[in-house]
CSV table of C-alpha atoms in Angstrom, one decimal:
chain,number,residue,atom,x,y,z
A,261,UNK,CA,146.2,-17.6,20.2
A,262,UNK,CA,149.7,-18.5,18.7
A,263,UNK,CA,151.5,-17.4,21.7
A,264,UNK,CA,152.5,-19.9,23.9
A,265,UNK,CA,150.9,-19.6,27.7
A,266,UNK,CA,153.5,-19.9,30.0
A,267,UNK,CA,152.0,-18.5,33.0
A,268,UNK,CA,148.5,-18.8,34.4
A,269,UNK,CA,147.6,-15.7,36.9
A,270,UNK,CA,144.9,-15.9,39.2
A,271,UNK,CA,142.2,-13.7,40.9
A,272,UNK,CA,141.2,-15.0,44.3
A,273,UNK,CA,138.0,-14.2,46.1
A,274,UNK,CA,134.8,-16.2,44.2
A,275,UNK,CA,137.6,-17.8,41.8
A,276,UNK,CA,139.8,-19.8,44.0
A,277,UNK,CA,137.7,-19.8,46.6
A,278,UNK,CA,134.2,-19.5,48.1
A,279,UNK,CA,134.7,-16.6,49.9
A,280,UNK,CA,132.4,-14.0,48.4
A,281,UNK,CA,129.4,-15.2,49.5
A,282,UNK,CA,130.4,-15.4,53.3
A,283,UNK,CA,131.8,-11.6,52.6
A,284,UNK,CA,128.2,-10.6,51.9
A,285,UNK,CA,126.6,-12.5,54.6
A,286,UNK,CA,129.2,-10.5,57.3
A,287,UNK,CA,128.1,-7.0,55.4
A,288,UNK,CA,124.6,-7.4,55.7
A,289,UNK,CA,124.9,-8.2,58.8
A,290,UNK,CA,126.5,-5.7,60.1
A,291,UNK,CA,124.3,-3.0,57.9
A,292,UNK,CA,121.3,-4.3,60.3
A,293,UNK,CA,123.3,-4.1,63.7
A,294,UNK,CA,124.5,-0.5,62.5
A,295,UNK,CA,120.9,0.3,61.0
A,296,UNK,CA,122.8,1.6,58.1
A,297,UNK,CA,120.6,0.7,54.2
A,298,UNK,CA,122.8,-0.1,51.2
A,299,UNK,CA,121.4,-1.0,47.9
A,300,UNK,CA,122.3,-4.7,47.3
A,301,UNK,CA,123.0,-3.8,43.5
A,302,UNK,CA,125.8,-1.3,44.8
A,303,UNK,CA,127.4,-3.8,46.4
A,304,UNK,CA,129.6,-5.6,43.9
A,305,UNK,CA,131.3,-2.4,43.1
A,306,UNK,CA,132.7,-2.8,47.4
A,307,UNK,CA,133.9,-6.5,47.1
A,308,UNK,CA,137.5,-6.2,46.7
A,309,UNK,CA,138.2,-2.9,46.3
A,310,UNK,CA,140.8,0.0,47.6
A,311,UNK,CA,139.4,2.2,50.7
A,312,UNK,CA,139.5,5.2,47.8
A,313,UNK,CA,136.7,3.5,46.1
A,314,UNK,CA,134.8,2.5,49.0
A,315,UNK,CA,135.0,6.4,50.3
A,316,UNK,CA,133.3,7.4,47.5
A,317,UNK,CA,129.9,5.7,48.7
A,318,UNK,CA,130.6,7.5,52.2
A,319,UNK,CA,128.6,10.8,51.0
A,320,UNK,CA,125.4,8.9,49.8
A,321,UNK,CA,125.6,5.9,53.0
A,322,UNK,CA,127.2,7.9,55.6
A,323,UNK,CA,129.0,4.7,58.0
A,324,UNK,CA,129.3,2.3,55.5
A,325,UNK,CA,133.5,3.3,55.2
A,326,UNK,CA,132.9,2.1,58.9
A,327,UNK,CA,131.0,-1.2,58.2
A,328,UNK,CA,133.8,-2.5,55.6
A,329,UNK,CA,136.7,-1.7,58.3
A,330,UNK,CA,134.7,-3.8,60.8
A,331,UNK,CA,134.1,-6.5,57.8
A,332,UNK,CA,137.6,-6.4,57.1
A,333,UNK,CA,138.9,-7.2,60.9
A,334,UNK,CA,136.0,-9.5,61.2
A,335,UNK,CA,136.1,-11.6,58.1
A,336,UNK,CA,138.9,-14.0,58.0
A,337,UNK,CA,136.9,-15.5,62.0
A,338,UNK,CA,133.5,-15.5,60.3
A,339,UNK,CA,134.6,-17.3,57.0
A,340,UNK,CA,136.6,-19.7,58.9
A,341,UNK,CA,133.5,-20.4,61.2
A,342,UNK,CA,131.4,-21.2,57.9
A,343,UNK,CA,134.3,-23.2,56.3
A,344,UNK,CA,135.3,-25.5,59.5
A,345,UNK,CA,138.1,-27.9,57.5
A,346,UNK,CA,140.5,-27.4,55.2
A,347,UNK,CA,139.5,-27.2,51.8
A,348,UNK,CA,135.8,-26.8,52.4
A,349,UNK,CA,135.4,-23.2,50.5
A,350,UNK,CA,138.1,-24.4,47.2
A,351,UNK,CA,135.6,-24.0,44.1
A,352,UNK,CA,135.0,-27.1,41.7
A,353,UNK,CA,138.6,-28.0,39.7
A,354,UNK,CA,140.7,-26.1,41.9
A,355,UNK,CA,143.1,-28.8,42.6
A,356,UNK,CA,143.2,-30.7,39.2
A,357,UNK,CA,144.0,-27.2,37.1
A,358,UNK,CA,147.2,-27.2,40.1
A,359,UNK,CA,148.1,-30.7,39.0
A,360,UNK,CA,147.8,-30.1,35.8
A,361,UNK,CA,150.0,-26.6,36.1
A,362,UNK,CA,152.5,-28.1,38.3
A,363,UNK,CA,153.0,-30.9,36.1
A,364,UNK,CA,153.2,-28.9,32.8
A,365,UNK,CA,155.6,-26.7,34.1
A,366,UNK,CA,153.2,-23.3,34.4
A,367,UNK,CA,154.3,-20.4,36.1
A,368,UNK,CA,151.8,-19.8,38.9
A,369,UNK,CA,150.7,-16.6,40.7
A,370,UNK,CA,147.7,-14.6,42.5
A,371,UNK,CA,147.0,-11.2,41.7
A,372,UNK,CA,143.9,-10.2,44.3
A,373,UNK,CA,142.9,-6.8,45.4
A,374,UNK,CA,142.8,-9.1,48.8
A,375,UNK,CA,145.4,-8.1,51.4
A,376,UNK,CA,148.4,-10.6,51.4
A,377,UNK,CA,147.7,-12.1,54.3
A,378,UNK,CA,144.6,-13.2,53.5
A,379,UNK,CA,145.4,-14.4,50.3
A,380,UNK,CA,148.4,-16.5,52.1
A,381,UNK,CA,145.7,-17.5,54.8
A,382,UNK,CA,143.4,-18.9,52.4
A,383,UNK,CA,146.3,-20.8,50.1
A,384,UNK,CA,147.8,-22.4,53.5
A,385,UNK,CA,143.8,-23.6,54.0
A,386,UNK,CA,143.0,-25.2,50.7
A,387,UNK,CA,145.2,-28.2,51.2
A,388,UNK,CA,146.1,-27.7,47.1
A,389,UNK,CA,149.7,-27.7,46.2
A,390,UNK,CA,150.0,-24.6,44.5
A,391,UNK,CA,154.0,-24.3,44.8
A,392,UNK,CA,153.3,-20.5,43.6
A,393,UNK,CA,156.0,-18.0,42.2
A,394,UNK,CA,153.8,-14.9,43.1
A,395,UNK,CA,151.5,-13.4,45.4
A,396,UNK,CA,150.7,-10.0,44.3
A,397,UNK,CA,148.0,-7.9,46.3
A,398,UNK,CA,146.9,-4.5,45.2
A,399,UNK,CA,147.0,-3.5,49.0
A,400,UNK,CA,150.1,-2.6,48.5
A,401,UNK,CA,150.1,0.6,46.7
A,402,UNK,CA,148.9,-1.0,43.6
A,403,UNK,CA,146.3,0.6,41.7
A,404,UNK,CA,143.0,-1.6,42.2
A,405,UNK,CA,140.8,-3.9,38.7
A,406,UNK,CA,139.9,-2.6,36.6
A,407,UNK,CA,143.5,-1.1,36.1
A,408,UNK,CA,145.7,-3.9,34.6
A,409,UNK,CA,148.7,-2.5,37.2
A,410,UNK,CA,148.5,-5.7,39.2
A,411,UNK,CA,148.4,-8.1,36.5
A,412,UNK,CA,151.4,-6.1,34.7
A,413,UNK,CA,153.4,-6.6,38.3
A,414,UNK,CA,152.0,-10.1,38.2
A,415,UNK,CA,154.1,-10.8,34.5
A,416,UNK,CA,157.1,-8.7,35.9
A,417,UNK,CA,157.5,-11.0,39.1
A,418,UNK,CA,157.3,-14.5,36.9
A,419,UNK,CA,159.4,-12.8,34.1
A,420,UNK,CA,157.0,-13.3,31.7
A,421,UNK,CA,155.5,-11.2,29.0
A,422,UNK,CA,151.9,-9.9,28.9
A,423,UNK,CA,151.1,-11.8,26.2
A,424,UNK,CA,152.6,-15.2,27.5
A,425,UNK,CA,149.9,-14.8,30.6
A,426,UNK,CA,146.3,-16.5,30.9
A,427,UNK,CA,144.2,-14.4,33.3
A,428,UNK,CA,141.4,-16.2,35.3
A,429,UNK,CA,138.7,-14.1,36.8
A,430,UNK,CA,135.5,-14.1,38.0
A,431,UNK,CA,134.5,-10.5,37.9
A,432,UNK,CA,134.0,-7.5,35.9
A,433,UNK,CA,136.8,-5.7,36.7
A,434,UNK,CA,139.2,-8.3,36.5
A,435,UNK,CA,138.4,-9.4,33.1
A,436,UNK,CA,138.6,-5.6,32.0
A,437,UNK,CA,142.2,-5.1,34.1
A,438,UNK,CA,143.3,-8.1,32.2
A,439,UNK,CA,142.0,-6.7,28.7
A,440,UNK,CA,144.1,-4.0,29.5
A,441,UNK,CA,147.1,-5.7,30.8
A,442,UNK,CA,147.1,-7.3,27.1
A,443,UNK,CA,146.6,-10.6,28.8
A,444,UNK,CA,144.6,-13.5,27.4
A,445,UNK,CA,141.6,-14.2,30.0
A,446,UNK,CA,139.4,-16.8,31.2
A,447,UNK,CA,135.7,-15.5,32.9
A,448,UNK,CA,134.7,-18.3,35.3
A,449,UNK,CA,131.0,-16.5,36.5
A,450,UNK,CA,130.5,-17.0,40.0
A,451,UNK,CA,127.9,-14.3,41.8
A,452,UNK,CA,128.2,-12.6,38.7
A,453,UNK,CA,126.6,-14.4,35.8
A,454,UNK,CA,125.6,-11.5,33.3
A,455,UNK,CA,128.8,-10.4,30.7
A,456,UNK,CA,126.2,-8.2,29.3
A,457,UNK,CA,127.8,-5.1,30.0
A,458,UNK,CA,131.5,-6.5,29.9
A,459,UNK,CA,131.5,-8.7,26.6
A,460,UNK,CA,133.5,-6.8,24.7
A,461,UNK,CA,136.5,-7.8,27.3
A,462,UNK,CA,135.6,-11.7,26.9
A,463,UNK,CA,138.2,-14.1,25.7
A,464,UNK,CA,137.2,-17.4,27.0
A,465,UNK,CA,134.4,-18.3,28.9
A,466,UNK,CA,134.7,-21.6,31.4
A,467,UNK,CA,132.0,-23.0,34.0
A,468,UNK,CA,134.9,-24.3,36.1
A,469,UNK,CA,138.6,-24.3,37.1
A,470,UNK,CA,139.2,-27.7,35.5
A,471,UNK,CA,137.7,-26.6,32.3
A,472,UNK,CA,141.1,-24.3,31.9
A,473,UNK,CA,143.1,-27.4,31.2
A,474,UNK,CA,141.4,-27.7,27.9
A,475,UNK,CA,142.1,-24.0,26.8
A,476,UNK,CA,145.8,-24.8,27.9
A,477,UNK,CA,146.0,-28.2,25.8
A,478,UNK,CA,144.6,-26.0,22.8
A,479,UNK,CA,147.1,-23.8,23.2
A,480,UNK,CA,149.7,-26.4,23.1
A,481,UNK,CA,148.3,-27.8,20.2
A,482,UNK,CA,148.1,-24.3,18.3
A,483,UNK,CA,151.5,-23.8,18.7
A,484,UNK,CA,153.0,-26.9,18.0
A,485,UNK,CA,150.8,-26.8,14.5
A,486,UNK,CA,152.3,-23.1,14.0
A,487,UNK,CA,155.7,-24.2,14.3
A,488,UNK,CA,155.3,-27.3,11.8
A,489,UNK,CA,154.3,-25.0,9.2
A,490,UNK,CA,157.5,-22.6,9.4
């Protein structure tokens, strides 16, 4: 990697923030009150994703178009109500890799399949400065991960090339929109923990948000030895 990062993009939910696990809790739930039976190995294909993709499960699980409307209006009470204070859900490194960014000059921005509000919701509750320069939500008539159209809006908004961008993800589908965005990308596992079926996508592989800094300090140090040797 030669190119020098100037902008760091980031998914949201399970990444930023624990808010996948409390999104699973809610749809359970409200399978049993609606007596409705979804396979739990289906369900990572729902998390995050446009109401086109979740009507195609309607056929097979007649209601469950239903249940994720009624998740969706319910969701942001129920989190809040399992994350009391401020900063409780923020994953491990959250505000060191902003320190580090916001010091260092990064541009900054969220690209989520998460509707803007939320996403603004959830920023406003960390307590992290993030001083972004982009919010970007594929709620808004942006083709949902795995297509790299949000990413590629993402770059256009900072003014940055693909290239120049490090992705951080935490699922499938956004390390394969990011592959396809021509972006360098970070996996940071969090309910998913197999790349099995998704290593040919990998880049870089981090256990944690803080971890990034060192990609971003190697990157500095590749290009600075690149330049000394033209």
């Amino acid at each position: 990697m030669t190119k020098m990062i100037k902008a760091v993009i980031f998914d949201m939910d399970g990444l930023m923030f624990d808010t996948e696990k409390p999104y699973i809790q809610l749809f359970e739930k409200l399978c049993r009150e609606h007596e409705i039976s979804f396979p739990k190995e289906c369900l990572e294909q729902l998390i995050g994703v446009s109401s086109h993709v979740v009507s195609k499960f309607e056929k097979d699980y007649p209601g469950i178009t239903e249940i994720m409307n009624e998740v969706d209006e319910k969701y942001d009470d129920y989190f809040f109500s399992i994350y009391p204070h401020p900063g409780d859900a923020n994953k491990e490194g959250l505000s060191l890799l902003f320190d580090y960014l916001n010091k260092n000059g990064y541009k900054k921005a969220i690209a989520s399949s998460s509707r803007k509000r939320h996403i603004l919701n959830l920023v406003r509750y960390s307590s992290v400065e993030m001083n972004l320069d982009a919010v970007v939500s594929s709620h808004s008539d942006i083709p949902s991960k795995p297509a790299p159209d949000v990413f590629l809006e993402a770059a256009r908004q900072l003014g940055v090339k693909p290239d120049e961008c490090l992705v951080l993800e935490d699922s499938k589908f956004g390390i394969m929109a990011a592959y396809h965005a021509k972006m360098h990308r970070v996996w940071i596992p969090d309910l998913l923990t197999n790349s099995k079926d998704f290593e040919e996508y990998l880049e870089y592989r981090c256990n944690n948000l803080a971890e990034v800094i060192d990609i971003l300090e190697q990157n500095k140090l590749e290009k600075n030895n690149f330049k000394s040797l033209k």
